[in-house]
PDB file of C-alpha atoms in Angstrom:
ATOM      1  CA  MET Z   1       7.670 -12.632   3.008  1.00 66.00           C
ATOM      2  CA  SER Z   2       7.440 -13.947   6.478  1.00 81.00           C
ATOM      3  CA  GLN Z   3       7.016 -17.527   7.298  1.00 88.00           C
ATOM      4  CA  HIS Z   4       3.590 -16.560   8.806  1.00 89.00           C
ATOM      5  CA  GLU Z   5       2.483 -15.462   5.433  1.00 87.00           C
ATOM      6  CA  VAL Z   6       3.920 -18.505   3.748  1.00 89.00           C
ATOM      7  CA  ASP Z   7       2.100 -20.744   6.073  1.00 90.00           C
ATOM      8  CA  LEU Z   8      -1.224 -18.568   5.768  1.00 92.00           C
ATOM      9  CA  GLN Z   9      -1.172 -19.047   1.977  1.00 92.00           C
ATOM     10  CA  LEU Z  10      -0.745 -22.714   2.509  1.00 92.00           C
ATOM     11  CA  GLY Z  11      -3.741 -22.680   4.891  1.00 93.00           C
ATOM     12  CA  ASP Z  12      -2.053 -24.295   7.843  1.00 93.00           C
ATOM     13  CA  ARG Z  13      -3.581 -22.781  10.719  1.00 96.00           C
ATOM     14  CA  ASP Z  14      -1.435 -24.694  13.328  1.00 95.00           C
ATOM     15  CA  ALA Z  15       1.793 -23.515  11.555  1.00 95.00           C
ATOM     16  CA  ILE Z  16       0.626 -19.846  11.571  1.00 95.00           C
ATOM     17  CA  ASN Z  17      -0.617 -19.965  15.198  1.00 95.00           C
ATOM     18  CA  ARG Z  18       3.044 -21.127  16.163  1.00 95.00           C
ATOM     19  CA  GLU Z  19       4.232 -18.309  14.218  1.00 93.00           C
ATOM     20  CA  ARG Z  20       2.066 -15.851  15.661  1.00 93.00           C
ATOM     21  CA  LEU Z  21       3.464 -16.946  19.077  1.00 93.00           C
ATOM     22  CA  VAL Z  22       6.965 -16.404  17.819  1.00 92.00           C
ATOM     23  CA  LEU Z  23       6.307 -12.990  16.438  1.00 90.00           C
ATOM     24  CA  GLU Z  24       4.266 -11.981  19.666  1.00 91.00           C
ATOM     25  CA  SER Z  25       7.515 -12.995  21.841  1.00 91.00           C
ATOM     26  CA  PHE Z  26       9.811 -11.277  19.716  1.00 86.00           C
ATOM     27  CA  ALA Z  27       7.692  -8.080  19.605  1.00 88.00           C
ATOM     28  CA  ARG Z  28       7.516  -7.877  23.270  1.00 89.00           C
ATOM     29  CA  ASP Z  29      11.256  -7.518  23.575  1.00 85.00           C
ATOM     30  CA  SER Z  30      11.777  -5.575  20.312  1.00 87.00           C
ATOM     31  CA  PRO Z  31      12.650  -1.831  20.342  1.00 88.00           C
ATOM     32  CA  GLU Z  32      11.710  -1.542  16.638  1.00 89.00           C
ATOM     33  CA  PRO Z  33       8.113   0.024  15.944  1.00 87.00           C
ATOM     34  CA  PHE Z  34       7.895  -1.882  12.762  1.00 90.00           C
ATOM     35  CA  VAL Z  35       7.862  -5.164  14.701  1.00 90.00           C
ATOM     36  CA  ARG Z  36       5.120  -4.207  17.052  1.00 91.00           C
ATOM     37  CA  TRP Z  37       2.995  -2.836  14.024  1.00 91.00           C
ATOM     38  CA  THR Z  38       3.282  -6.004  11.837  1.00 92.00           C
ATOM     39  CA  THR Z  39       2.557  -8.049  14.970  1.00 94.00           C
ATOM     40  CA  SER Z  40      -0.583  -6.176  15.752  1.00 94.00           C
ATOM     41  CA  GLN Z  41      -1.760  -6.770  12.153  1.00 94.00           C
ATOM     42  CA  THR Z  42      -1.109 -10.444  12.506  1.00 95.00           C
ATOM     43  CA  GLN Z  43      -3.012 -10.589  15.742  1.00 96.00           C
ATOM     44  CA  SER Z  44      -6.100  -8.683  14.083  1.00 97.00           C
ATOM     45  CA  MET Z  45      -6.034 -11.249  11.360  1.00 96.00           C
ATOM     46  CA  HIS Z  46      -6.240 -14.124  13.566  1.00 97.00           C
ATOM     47  CA  LEU Z  47      -8.928 -12.577  15.683  1.00 98.00           C
ATOM     48  CA  PHE Z  48     -10.800 -12.032  12.402  1.00 98.00           C
ATOM     49  CA  MET Z  49     -10.435 -15.400  11.256  1.00 97.00           C
ATOM     50  CA  ASP Z  50     -11.737 -16.763  14.784  1.00 98.00           C
ATOM     51  CA  GLY Z  51     -14.775 -14.917  13.933  1.00 98.00           C
ATOM     52  CA  ASP Z  52     -14.226 -12.092  16.889  1.00 98.00           C
ATOM     53  CA  LEU Z  53     -15.043  -9.120  14.724  1.00 98.00           C
ATOM     54  CA  ASP Z  54     -15.089  -6.579  17.419  1.00 98.00           C
ATOM     55  CA  GLY Z  55     -11.526  -7.706  18.847  1.00 98.00           C
ATOM     56  CA  ALA Z  56     -10.169  -7.641  15.366  1.00 97.00           C
ATOM     57  CA  GLU Z  57     -11.274  -4.111  14.811  1.00 98.00           C
ATOM     58  CA  SER Z  58      -9.881  -3.003  18.158  1.00 98.00           C
ATOM     59  CA  VAL Z  59      -6.702  -4.442  17.574  1.00 97.00           C
ATOM     60  CA  ALA Z  60      -6.574  -3.062  13.875  1.00 96.00           C
ATOM     61  CA  GLN Z  61      -7.218   0.341  15.255  1.00 96.00           C
ATOM     62  CA  ASP Z  62      -4.517   0.076  17.624  1.00 95.00           C
ATOM     63  CA  GLY Z  63      -2.085  -1.045  15.158  1.00 94.00           C
ATOM     64  CA  PHE Z  64      -2.992   1.489  12.668  1.00 94.00           C
ATOM     65  CA  GLU Z  65      -2.368   4.134  15.385  1.00 95.00           C
ATOM     66  CA  LEU Z  66       1.153   2.644  16.067  1.00 93.00           C
ATOM     67  CA  GLY Z  67       1.783   2.337  12.511  1.00 92.00           C
ATOM     68  CA  VAL Z  68       0.951   6.010  11.707  1.00 94.00           C
ATOM     69  CA  ALA Z  69       2.989   7.288  14.810  1.00 94.00           C
ATOM     70  CA  SER Z  70       6.080   5.349  13.679  1.00 92.00           C
ATOM     71  CA  GLY Z  71       5.563   6.456  10.073  1.00 93.00           C
ATOM     72  CA  GLN Z  72       4.986   3.289   8.643  1.00 91.00           C
ATOM     73  CA  PRO Z  73       4.459   3.909   4.877  1.00 88.00           C
ATOM     74  CA  GLU Z  74       1.792   1.005   4.363  1.00 87.00           C
ATOM     75  CA  ALA Z  75      -0.165   1.476   7.677  1.00 89.00           C
ATOM     76  CA  PHE Z  76      -3.174   2.775   6.070  1.00 88.00           C
ATOM     77  CA  TYR Z  77      -3.156   0.074   3.368  1.00 87.00           C
ATOM     78  CA  GLY Z  78      -3.016  -2.666   5.888  1.00 88.00           C
ATOM     79  CA  TYR Z  79      -5.624  -1.030   8.159  1.00 92.00           C
ATOM     80  CA  ALA Z  80      -7.995  -0.314   5.334  1.00 91.00           C
ATOM     81  CA  GLY Z  81      -8.026  -3.952   4.166  1.00 91.00           C
ATOM     82  CA  GLN Z  82      -8.770  -5.026   7.595  1.00 95.00           C
ATOM     83  CA  ILE Z  83     -11.675  -2.632   8.219  1.00 96.00           C
ATOM     84  CA  PHE Z  84     -13.030  -3.431   4.932  1.00 95.00           C
ATOM     85  CA  GLN Z  85     -13.072  -7.254   5.730  1.00 96.00           C
ATOM     86  CA  ILE Z  86     -14.805  -6.413   9.144  1.00 98.00           C
ATOM     87  CA  ARG Z  87     -17.358  -4.230   7.924  1.00 98.00           C
ATOM     88  CA  ARG Z  88     -18.159  -6.540   4.985  1.00 98.00           C
ATOM     89  CA  ALA Z  89     -18.961  -9.247   7.453  1.00 98.00           C
ATOM     90  CA  GLN Z  90     -20.935  -6.893   9.552  1.00 98.00           C
ATOM     91  CA  ASP Z  91     -22.730  -5.859   6.334  1.00 98.00           C
ATOM     92  CA  ARG Z  92     -21.685  -2.241   6.668  1.00 98.00           C
ATOM     93  CA  LEU Z  93     -20.026  -1.508   3.536  1.00 97.00           C
ATOM     94  CA  ALA Z  94     -21.821   1.490   2.861  1.00 96.00           C
ATOM     95  CA  GLU Z  95     -19.392   3.007   5.502  1.00 96.00           C
ATOM     96  CA  THR Z  96     -16.471   2.094   3.355  1.00 94.00           C
ATOM     97  CA  ALA Z  97     -17.665   3.276  -0.242  1.00 93.00           C
ATOM     98  CA  GLY Z  98     -16.567   7.042   0.201  1.00 91.00           C
ATOM     99  CA  ALA Z  99     -13.378   6.123   1.597  1.00 90.00           C
ATOM    100  CA  ILE Z 100     -12.537   3.578  -1.098  1.00 92.00           C
ATOM    101  CA  GLU Z 101     -13.368   6.042  -3.546  1.00 92.00           C
ATOM    102  CA  GLU Z 102     -10.878   8.568  -2.248  1.00 89.00           C
ATOM    103  CA  VAL Z 103      -8.223   6.059  -2.107  1.00 87.00           C
ATOM    104  CA  LEU Z 104      -8.883   4.908  -5.693  1.00 88.00           C
ATOM    105  CA  GLN Z 105      -8.604   8.472  -6.880  1.00 89.00           C
ATOM    106  CA  ALA Z 106      -5.224   8.738  -5.071  1.00 86.00           C
ATOM    107  CA  ASN Z 107      -3.886   5.391  -6.260  1.00 84.00           C
ATOM    108  CA  PRO Z 108      -5.765   4.547  -9.509  1.00 87.00           C
ATOM    109  CA  ALA Z 109      -2.803   1.940 -10.374  1.00 84.00           C
ATOM    110  CA  LEU Z 110      -3.735  -0.292  -7.399  1.00 85.00           C
ATOM    111  CA  GLN Z 111      -6.154  -2.955  -8.837  1.00 88.00           C
ATOM    112  CA  VAL Z 112      -7.433  -4.025  -5.696  1.00 90.00           C
ATOM    113  CA  PHE Z 113      -9.203  -1.046  -5.014  1.00 91.00           C
ATOM    114  CA  HIS Z 114     -11.017  -0.819  -8.179  1.00 94.00           C
ATOM    115  CA  ALA Z 115     -12.129  -4.386  -7.464  1.00 95.00           C
ATOM    116  CA  ALA Z 116     -13.238  -3.478  -3.877  1.00 95.00           C
ATOM    117  CA  LEU Z 117     -15.081  -0.487  -5.140  1.00 96.00           C
ATOM    118  CA  ALA Z 118     -16.909  -2.672  -7.774  1.00 97.00           C
ATOM    119  CA  TYR Z 119     -17.777  -5.116  -5.159  1.00 97.00           C
ATOM    120  CA  VAL Z 120     -19.167  -2.620  -2.512  1.00 97.00           C
ATOM    121  CA  ARG Z 121     -21.300  -1.058  -5.338  1.00 97.00           C
ATOM    122  CA  CYS Z 122     -22.624  -4.356  -6.083  1.00 97.00           C
ATOM    123  CA  GLU Z 123     -23.360  -5.206  -2.462  1.00 97.00           C
ATOM    124  CA  LEU Z 124     -24.967  -1.674  -2.136  1.00 97.00           C
ATOM    125  CA  GLY Z 125     -27.346  -2.441  -5.298  1.00 96.00           C
ATOM    126  CA  ARG Z 126     -25.442   0.186  -7.325  1.00 97.00           C
ATOM    127  CA  GLU Z 127     -24.650  -2.264 -10.443  1.00 97.00           C
ATOM    128  CA  THR Z 128     -24.595   0.159 -12.917  1.00 97.00           C
ATOM    129  CA  GLU Z 129     -21.820   2.113 -11.086  1.00 96.00           C
ATOM    130  CA  ALA Z 130     -20.115  -1.189 -10.498  1.00 97.00           C
ATOM    131  CA  ARG Z 131     -20.075  -2.046 -14.249  1.00 97.00           C
ATOM    132  CA  ALA Z 132     -18.543   1.327 -14.913  1.00 95.00           C
ATOM    133  CA  LEU Z 133     -15.373  -0.100 -13.012  1.00 95.00           C
ATOM    134  CA  ILE Z 134     -15.089  -3.332 -15.243  1.00 95.00           C
ATOM    135  CA  GLY Z 135     -12.594  -1.595 -17.795  1.00 92.00           C
ATOM    136  CA  ALA Z 136     -10.164  -1.730 -14.876  1.00 90.00           C
ATOM    137  CA  PHE Z 137     -10.334  -5.673 -14.599  1.00 92.00           C
ATOM    138  CA  ASP Z 138      -6.896  -6.970 -15.104  1.00 87.00           C
ATOM    139  CA  ILE Z 139      -5.689 -10.609 -14.037  1.00 87.00           C
ATOM    140  CA  SER Z 140      -2.147  -9.629 -14.237  1.00 80.00           C
ATOM    141  CA  ALA Z 141      -0.035  -9.029 -11.114  1.00 68.00           C
ATOM    142  CA  CYS Z 142       0.214  -5.462 -11.582  1.00 59.00           C
ATOM    143  CA  GLY Z 143       0.393  -2.135  -9.341  1.00 55.00           C
ATOM    144  CA  ALA Z 144       1.103  -4.085  -6.050  1.00 54.00           C
ATOM    145  CA  PRO Z 145       1.361  -7.795  -6.404  1.00 65.00           C
ATOM    146  CA  GLN Z 146       0.925  -8.512  -2.761  1.00 68.00           C
ATOM    147  CA  PHE Z 147      -2.785  -7.469  -3.397  1.00 87.00           C
ATOM    148  CA  TRP Z 148      -3.147  -9.494  -6.501  1.00 90.00           C
ATOM    149  CA  SER Z 149      -4.875 -12.676  -5.114  1.00 93.00           C
ATOM    150  CA  THR Z 150      -7.209 -10.205  -3.029  1.00 94.00           C
ATOM    151  CA  ALA Z 151      -8.208  -8.438  -6.150  1.00 94.00           C
ATOM    152  CA  LEU Z 152      -8.957 -11.546  -8.126  1.00 96.00           C
ATOM    153  CA  MET Z 153     -11.151 -12.892  -5.242  1.00 97.00           C
ATOM    154  CA  LEU Z 154     -13.063  -9.785  -5.364  1.00 97.00           C
ATOM    155  CA  TRP Z 155     -13.362  -9.633  -9.077  1.00 97.00           C
ATOM    156  CA  ALA Z 156     -14.691 -13.222  -8.944  1.00 98.00           C
ATOM    157  CA  GLU Z 157     -17.497 -11.846  -6.778  1.00 98.00           C
ATOM    158  CA  VAL Z 158     -18.259  -9.107  -8.970  1.00 98.00           C
ATOM    159  CA  CYS Z 159     -18.327 -11.130 -12.103  1.00 98.00           C
ATOM    160  CA  HIS Z 160     -20.878 -13.485 -10.243  1.00 98.00           C
ATOM    161  CA  THR Z 161     -23.147 -10.624  -9.108  1.00 97.00           C
ATOM    162  CA  LEU Z 162     -23.084  -8.833 -12.607  1.00 98.00           C
ATOM    163  CA  ASP Z 163     -23.322 -12.030 -14.720  1.00 97.00           C
ATOM    164  CA  LEU Z 164     -20.051 -11.322 -16.554  1.00 98.00           C
ATOM    165  CA  PRO Z 165     -18.843 -14.684 -18.435  1.00 98.00           C
ATOM    166  CA  GLU Z 166     -16.312 -13.326 -20.504  1.00 97.00           C
ATOM    167  CA  HIS Z 167     -14.404 -11.918 -17.380  1.00 97.00           C
ATOM    168  CA  ALA Z 168     -14.995 -14.802 -15.416  1.00 98.00           C
ATOM    169  CA  SER Z 169     -13.687 -17.290 -17.894  1.00 97.00           C
ATOM    170  CA  ARG Z 170     -10.338 -15.202 -17.793  1.00 96.00           C
ATOM    171  CA  LEU Z 171     -10.222 -15.692 -13.923  1.00 97.00           C
ATOM    172  CA  VAL Z 172     -10.850 -19.315 -14.092  1.00 97.00           C
ATOM    173  CA  PRO Z 173      -7.207 -20.544 -15.213  1.00 96.00           C
ATOM    174  CA  VAL Z 174      -5.626 -18.217 -13.058  1.00 95.00           C
ATOM    175  CA  LEU Z 175      -7.426 -19.094  -9.938  1.00 96.00           C
ATOM    176  CA  SER Z 176      -7.169 -22.742 -10.898  1.00 97.00           C
ATOM    177  CA  ARG Z 177      -3.265 -22.675 -10.608  1.00 95.00           C
ATOM    178  CA  TRP Z 178      -3.601 -21.421  -6.924  1.00 95.00           C
ATOM    179  CA  GLN Z 179      -6.821 -23.175  -5.921  1.00 96.00           C
ATOM    180  CA  ASP Z 180      -5.407 -25.023  -3.056  1.00 96.00           C
ATOM    181  CA  GLN Z 181      -3.993 -21.787  -1.464  1.00 96.00           C
ATOM    182  CA  VAL Z 182      -5.119 -19.117   0.634  1.00 97.00           C
ATOM    183  CA  ALA Z 183      -5.620 -15.385  -0.710  1.00 96.00           C
ATOM    184  CA  SER Z 184      -3.645 -12.969   1.514  1.00 92.00           C
ATOM    185  CA  THR Z 185      -2.246  -9.545   1.577  1.00 90.00           C
ATOM    186  CA  GLY Z 186       0.022 -10.057   4.668  1.00 86.00           C
ATOM    187  CA  ALA Z 187      -2.451  -7.967   6.752  1.00 89.00           C
ATOM    188  CA  SER Z 188      -5.831  -9.636   5.658  1.00 92.00           C
ATOM    189  CA  THR Z 189      -6.965 -12.685   4.027  1.00 95.00           C
ATOM    190  CA  GLU Z 190      -9.909 -13.667   1.825  1.00 96.00           C
ATOM    191  CA  GLY Z 191      -9.637 -17.518   2.545  1.00 97.00           C
ATOM    192  CA  ALA Z 192      -9.554 -20.179   0.148  1.00 98.00           C
ATOM    193  CA  ILE Z 193      -8.816 -19.294  -3.314  1.00 98.00           C
ATOM    194  CA  ALA Z 194     -10.863 -22.187  -4.421  1.00 98.00           C
ATOM    195  CA  HIS Z 195     -13.844 -20.149  -3.350  1.00 98.00           C
ATOM    196  CA  GLY Z 196     -13.274 -17.697  -6.075  1.00 98.00           C
ATOM    197  CA  LEU Z 197     -12.787 -20.255  -8.382  1.00 98.00           C
ATOM    198  CA  GLY Z 198     -16.068 -21.569  -7.609  1.00 98.00           C
ATOM    199  CA  ARG Z 199     -17.648 -18.181  -8.061  1.00 98.00           C
ATOM    200  CA  ALA Z 200     -16.150 -17.832 -11.525  1.00 98.00           C
ATOM    201  CA  LEU Z 201     -17.151 -21.379 -12.457  1.00 98.00           C
ATOM    202  CA  ALA Z 202     -20.691 -20.771 -11.438  1.00 98.00           C
ATOM    203  CA  THR Z 203     -20.788 -17.466 -13.395  1.00 98.00           C
ATOM    204  CA  LEU Z 204     -20.141 -19.684 -16.402  1.00 98.00           C
ATOM    205  CA  GLY Z 205     -22.798 -22.254 -15.579  1.00 97.00           C
ATOM    206  CA  ARG Z 206     -20.101 -24.846 -14.935  1.00 97.00           C
ATOM    207  CA  THR Z 207     -22.189 -26.218 -11.890  1.00 96.00           C
ATOM    208  CA  GLN Z 208     -20.281 -29.485 -11.263  1.00 96.00           C
ATOM    209  CA  GLU Z 209     -16.952 -27.820 -11.549  1.00 98.00           C
ATOM    210  CA  ALA Z 210     -18.097 -25.165  -9.147  1.00 98.00           C
ATOM    211  CA  ALA Z 211     -19.138 -27.784  -6.817  1.00 97.00           C
ATOM    212  CA  ALA Z 212     -15.754 -29.511  -6.815  1.00 98.00           C
ATOM    213  CA  ALA Z 213     -14.006 -26.082  -6.202  1.00 98.00           C
ATOM    214  CA  TYR Z 214     -16.354 -25.346  -3.349  1.00 98.00           C
ATOM    215  CA  GLU Z 215     -15.764 -28.756  -1.791  1.00 98.00           C
ATOM    216  CA  LEU Z 216     -11.932 -27.807  -1.820  1.00 98.00           C
ATOM    217  CA  ALA Z 217     -12.632 -24.356  -0.375  1.00 98.00           C
ATOM    218  CA  LEU Z 218     -14.576 -26.063   2.561  1.00 98.00           C
ATOM    219  CA  THR Z 219     -11.713 -28.073   3.131  1.00 98.00           C
ATOM    220  CA  VAL Z 220      -9.226 -25.307   2.974  1.00 98.00           C
ATOM    221  CA  ASN Z 221     -11.245 -22.908   5.035  1.00 98.00           C
ATOM    222  CA  ARG Z 222     -11.947 -25.433   7.771  1.00 98.00           C
ATOM    223  CA  ARG Z 223      -8.228 -26.277   7.988  1.00 97.00           C
ATOM    224  CA  LEU Z 224      -7.722 -22.493   8.336  1.00 97.00           C
ATOM    225  CA  ARG Z 225     -10.443 -22.579  11.123  1.00 97.00           C
ATOM    226  CA  ALA Z 226     -12.104 -19.560   9.744  1.00 98.00           C
ATOM    227  CA  PRO Z 227     -15.679 -19.751  10.503  1.00 98.00           C
ATOM    228  CA  LEU Z 228     -16.621 -16.654   8.121  1.00 98.00           C
ATOM    229  CA  PHE Z 229     -14.920 -18.229   5.150  1.00 98.00           C
ATOM    230  CA  VAL Z 230     -16.812 -21.588   5.784  1.00 98.00           C
ATOM    231  CA  ALA Z 231     -20.083 -19.917   6.018  1.00 98.00           C
ATOM    232  CA  ARG Z 232     -19.338 -17.894   2.878  1.00 98.00           C
ATOM    233  CA  THR Z 233     -18.567 -21.133   0.852  1.00 98.00           C
ATOM    234  CA  HIS Z 234     -21.763 -22.888   2.226  1.00 98.00           C
ATOM    235  CA  LEU Z 235     -23.814 -19.799   1.002  1.00 98.00           C
ATOM    236  CA  ALA Z 236     -22.193 -19.944  -2.429  1.00 98.00           C
ATOM    237  CA  TYR Z 237     -22.329 -23.788  -2.692  1.00 98.00           C
ATOM    238  CA  ALA Z 238     -26.089 -23.297  -1.828  1.00 98.00           C
ATOM    239  CA  GLN Z 239     -26.528 -20.954  -4.374  1.00 97.00           C
ATOM    240  CA  ALA Z 240     -24.864 -22.649  -6.854  1.00 97.00           C
ATOM    241  CA  LEU Z 241     -27.185 -25.837  -6.135  1.00 96.00           C
ATOM    242  CA  SER Z 242     -30.488 -24.071  -5.943  1.00 95.00           C
ATOM    243  CA  GLY Z 243     -31.714 -24.691  -9.133  1.00 91.00           C
ATOM    244  CA  ALA Z 244     -30.892 -28.369  -9.730  1.00 92.00           C
ATOM    245  CA  GLU Z 245     -30.793 -29.572  -6.049  1.00 95.00           C
ATOM    246  CA  PRO Z 246     -32.977 -27.128  -3.915  1.00 95.00           C
ATOM    247  CA  GLY Z 247     -32.809 -29.797  -0.919  1.00 96.00           C
ATOM    248  CA  ARG Z 248     -29.123 -29.906  -0.771  1.00 96.00           C
ATOM    249  CA  ALA Z 249     -29.027 -25.977  -1.293  1.00 97.00           C
ATOM    250  CA  ARG Z 250     -31.457 -25.493   1.640  1.00 97.00           C
ATOM    251  CA  ALA Z 251     -29.089 -27.964   3.860  1.00 96.00           C
ATOM    252  CA  MET Z 252     -26.015 -25.866   2.720  1.00 96.00           C
ATOM    253  CA  ALA Z 253     -27.838 -22.366   3.532  1.00 97.00           C
ATOM    254  CA  ALA Z 254     -28.916 -23.881   6.939  1.00 97.00           C
ATOM    255  CA  GLU Z 255     -25.105 -24.440   7.691  1.00 97.00           C
ATOM    256  CA  ALA Z 256     -24.368 -21.031   6.588  1.00 98.00           C
ATOM    257  CA  GLU Z 257     -27.193 -19.332   8.620  1.00 98.00           C
ATOM    258  CA  LYS Z 258     -26.110 -21.208  12.032  1.00 98.00           C
ATOM    259  CA  THR Z 259     -22.710 -19.908  11.845  1.00 98.00           C
ATOM    260  CA  ALA Z 260     -23.937 -16.449  10.621  1.00 98.00           C
ATOM    261  CA  GLN Z 261     -26.143 -16.162  13.789  1.00 98.00           C
ATOM    262  CA  ARG Z 262     -23.408 -17.507  16.226  1.00 98.00           C
ATOM    263  CA  PHE Z 263     -20.693 -15.053  15.205  1.00 98.00           C
ATOM    264  CA  GLY Z 264     -22.857 -12.172  13.926  1.00 97.00           C
ATOM    265  CA  PHE Z 265     -21.934 -12.251  10.139  1.00 98.00           C
ATOM    266  CA  ALA Z 266     -24.667  -9.907   9.232  1.00 98.00           C
ATOM    267  CA  MET Z 267     -24.004 -10.078   5.427  1.00 98.00           C
ATOM    268  CA  VAL Z 268     -23.895 -13.932   5.231  1.00 98.00           C
ATOM    269  CA  GLN Z 269     -27.202 -13.833   7.157  1.00 98.00           C
ATOM    270  CA  ARG Z 270     -28.640 -11.445   4.610  1.00 98.00           C
ATOM    271  CA  HIS Z 271     -27.852 -13.300   1.712  1.00 98.00           C
ATOM    272  CA  VAL Z 272     -29.051 -16.633   3.357  1.00 98.00           C
ATOM    273  CA  THR Z 273     -32.288 -15.251   4.118  1.00 97.00           C
ATOM    274  CA  ARG Z 274     -33.036 -14.026   0.542  1.00 96.00           C
ATOM    275  CA  LEU Z 275     -31.854 -17.471  -0.837  1.00 97.00           C
ATOM    276  CA  LEU Z 276     -34.150 -19.290   1.387  1.00 95.00           C
ATOM    277  CA  GLU Z 277     -37.067 -17.111   0.418  1.00 95.00           C
ATOM    278  CA  GLN Z 278     -36.345 -18.240  -3.257  1.00 93.00           C
ATOM    279  CA  LEU Z 279     -35.978 -21.846  -2.638  1.00 91.00           C
ATOM    280  CA  PRO Z 280     -39.023 -24.299  -3.013  1.00 86.00           C
TER     281      PRO Z 280
END
């Protein structure tokens, strides 16, 4: 694990910015394709965190081509994770469903693809099909441990959408242990783990605890200087407050909407619009 990834998991944006500059300097002078490939993944991730979705996709594509040309065995997985994140932010997950299904068939042991496909099906309104994947739910760091935190974050979203309190209750103690850290695969990030904890707690109806988790998630995501993750947490927080505190919920939703409009985060915008229509 690189120092960049350690600092990312700690949510220290200043530190990972410094590490990125070191990596870029080293890559410019290195004859090794592996170094240039991993550095391109880092650059794409930073652009994604900055909210530059087009820039992140362009660099991810270049990195993928470099990885394939130089025979990097994990080139596809890193690229797939980055494109998934970008299409999710753009509200274009329908474009990823078929590819995820194919990858899952070829790699059934990788928990993260089960979680990703269940999440995509939820977002596409295919909830019955999403429920069919719940049998793969597993909180152990199996298959590919570097994808573990991302898989748990996606399962937390699925549990919330499908109202699965039994599964959410199994997520809570695991996510609680890492709640002040950031979920990362090395090539992509899901932001504050506290956000996933908040989703799991909200599924259980533990609203006050969920609010505390979302407050922590906002702190971590702001320190990470990742507007998409801040907007997602504002939205989730607003949804949790919508029943008991509609005024605060509307204010939270307005914050998410402002960020979504500024950066073009279409999925956040769609969910904010739906929530605002439901609020009194």
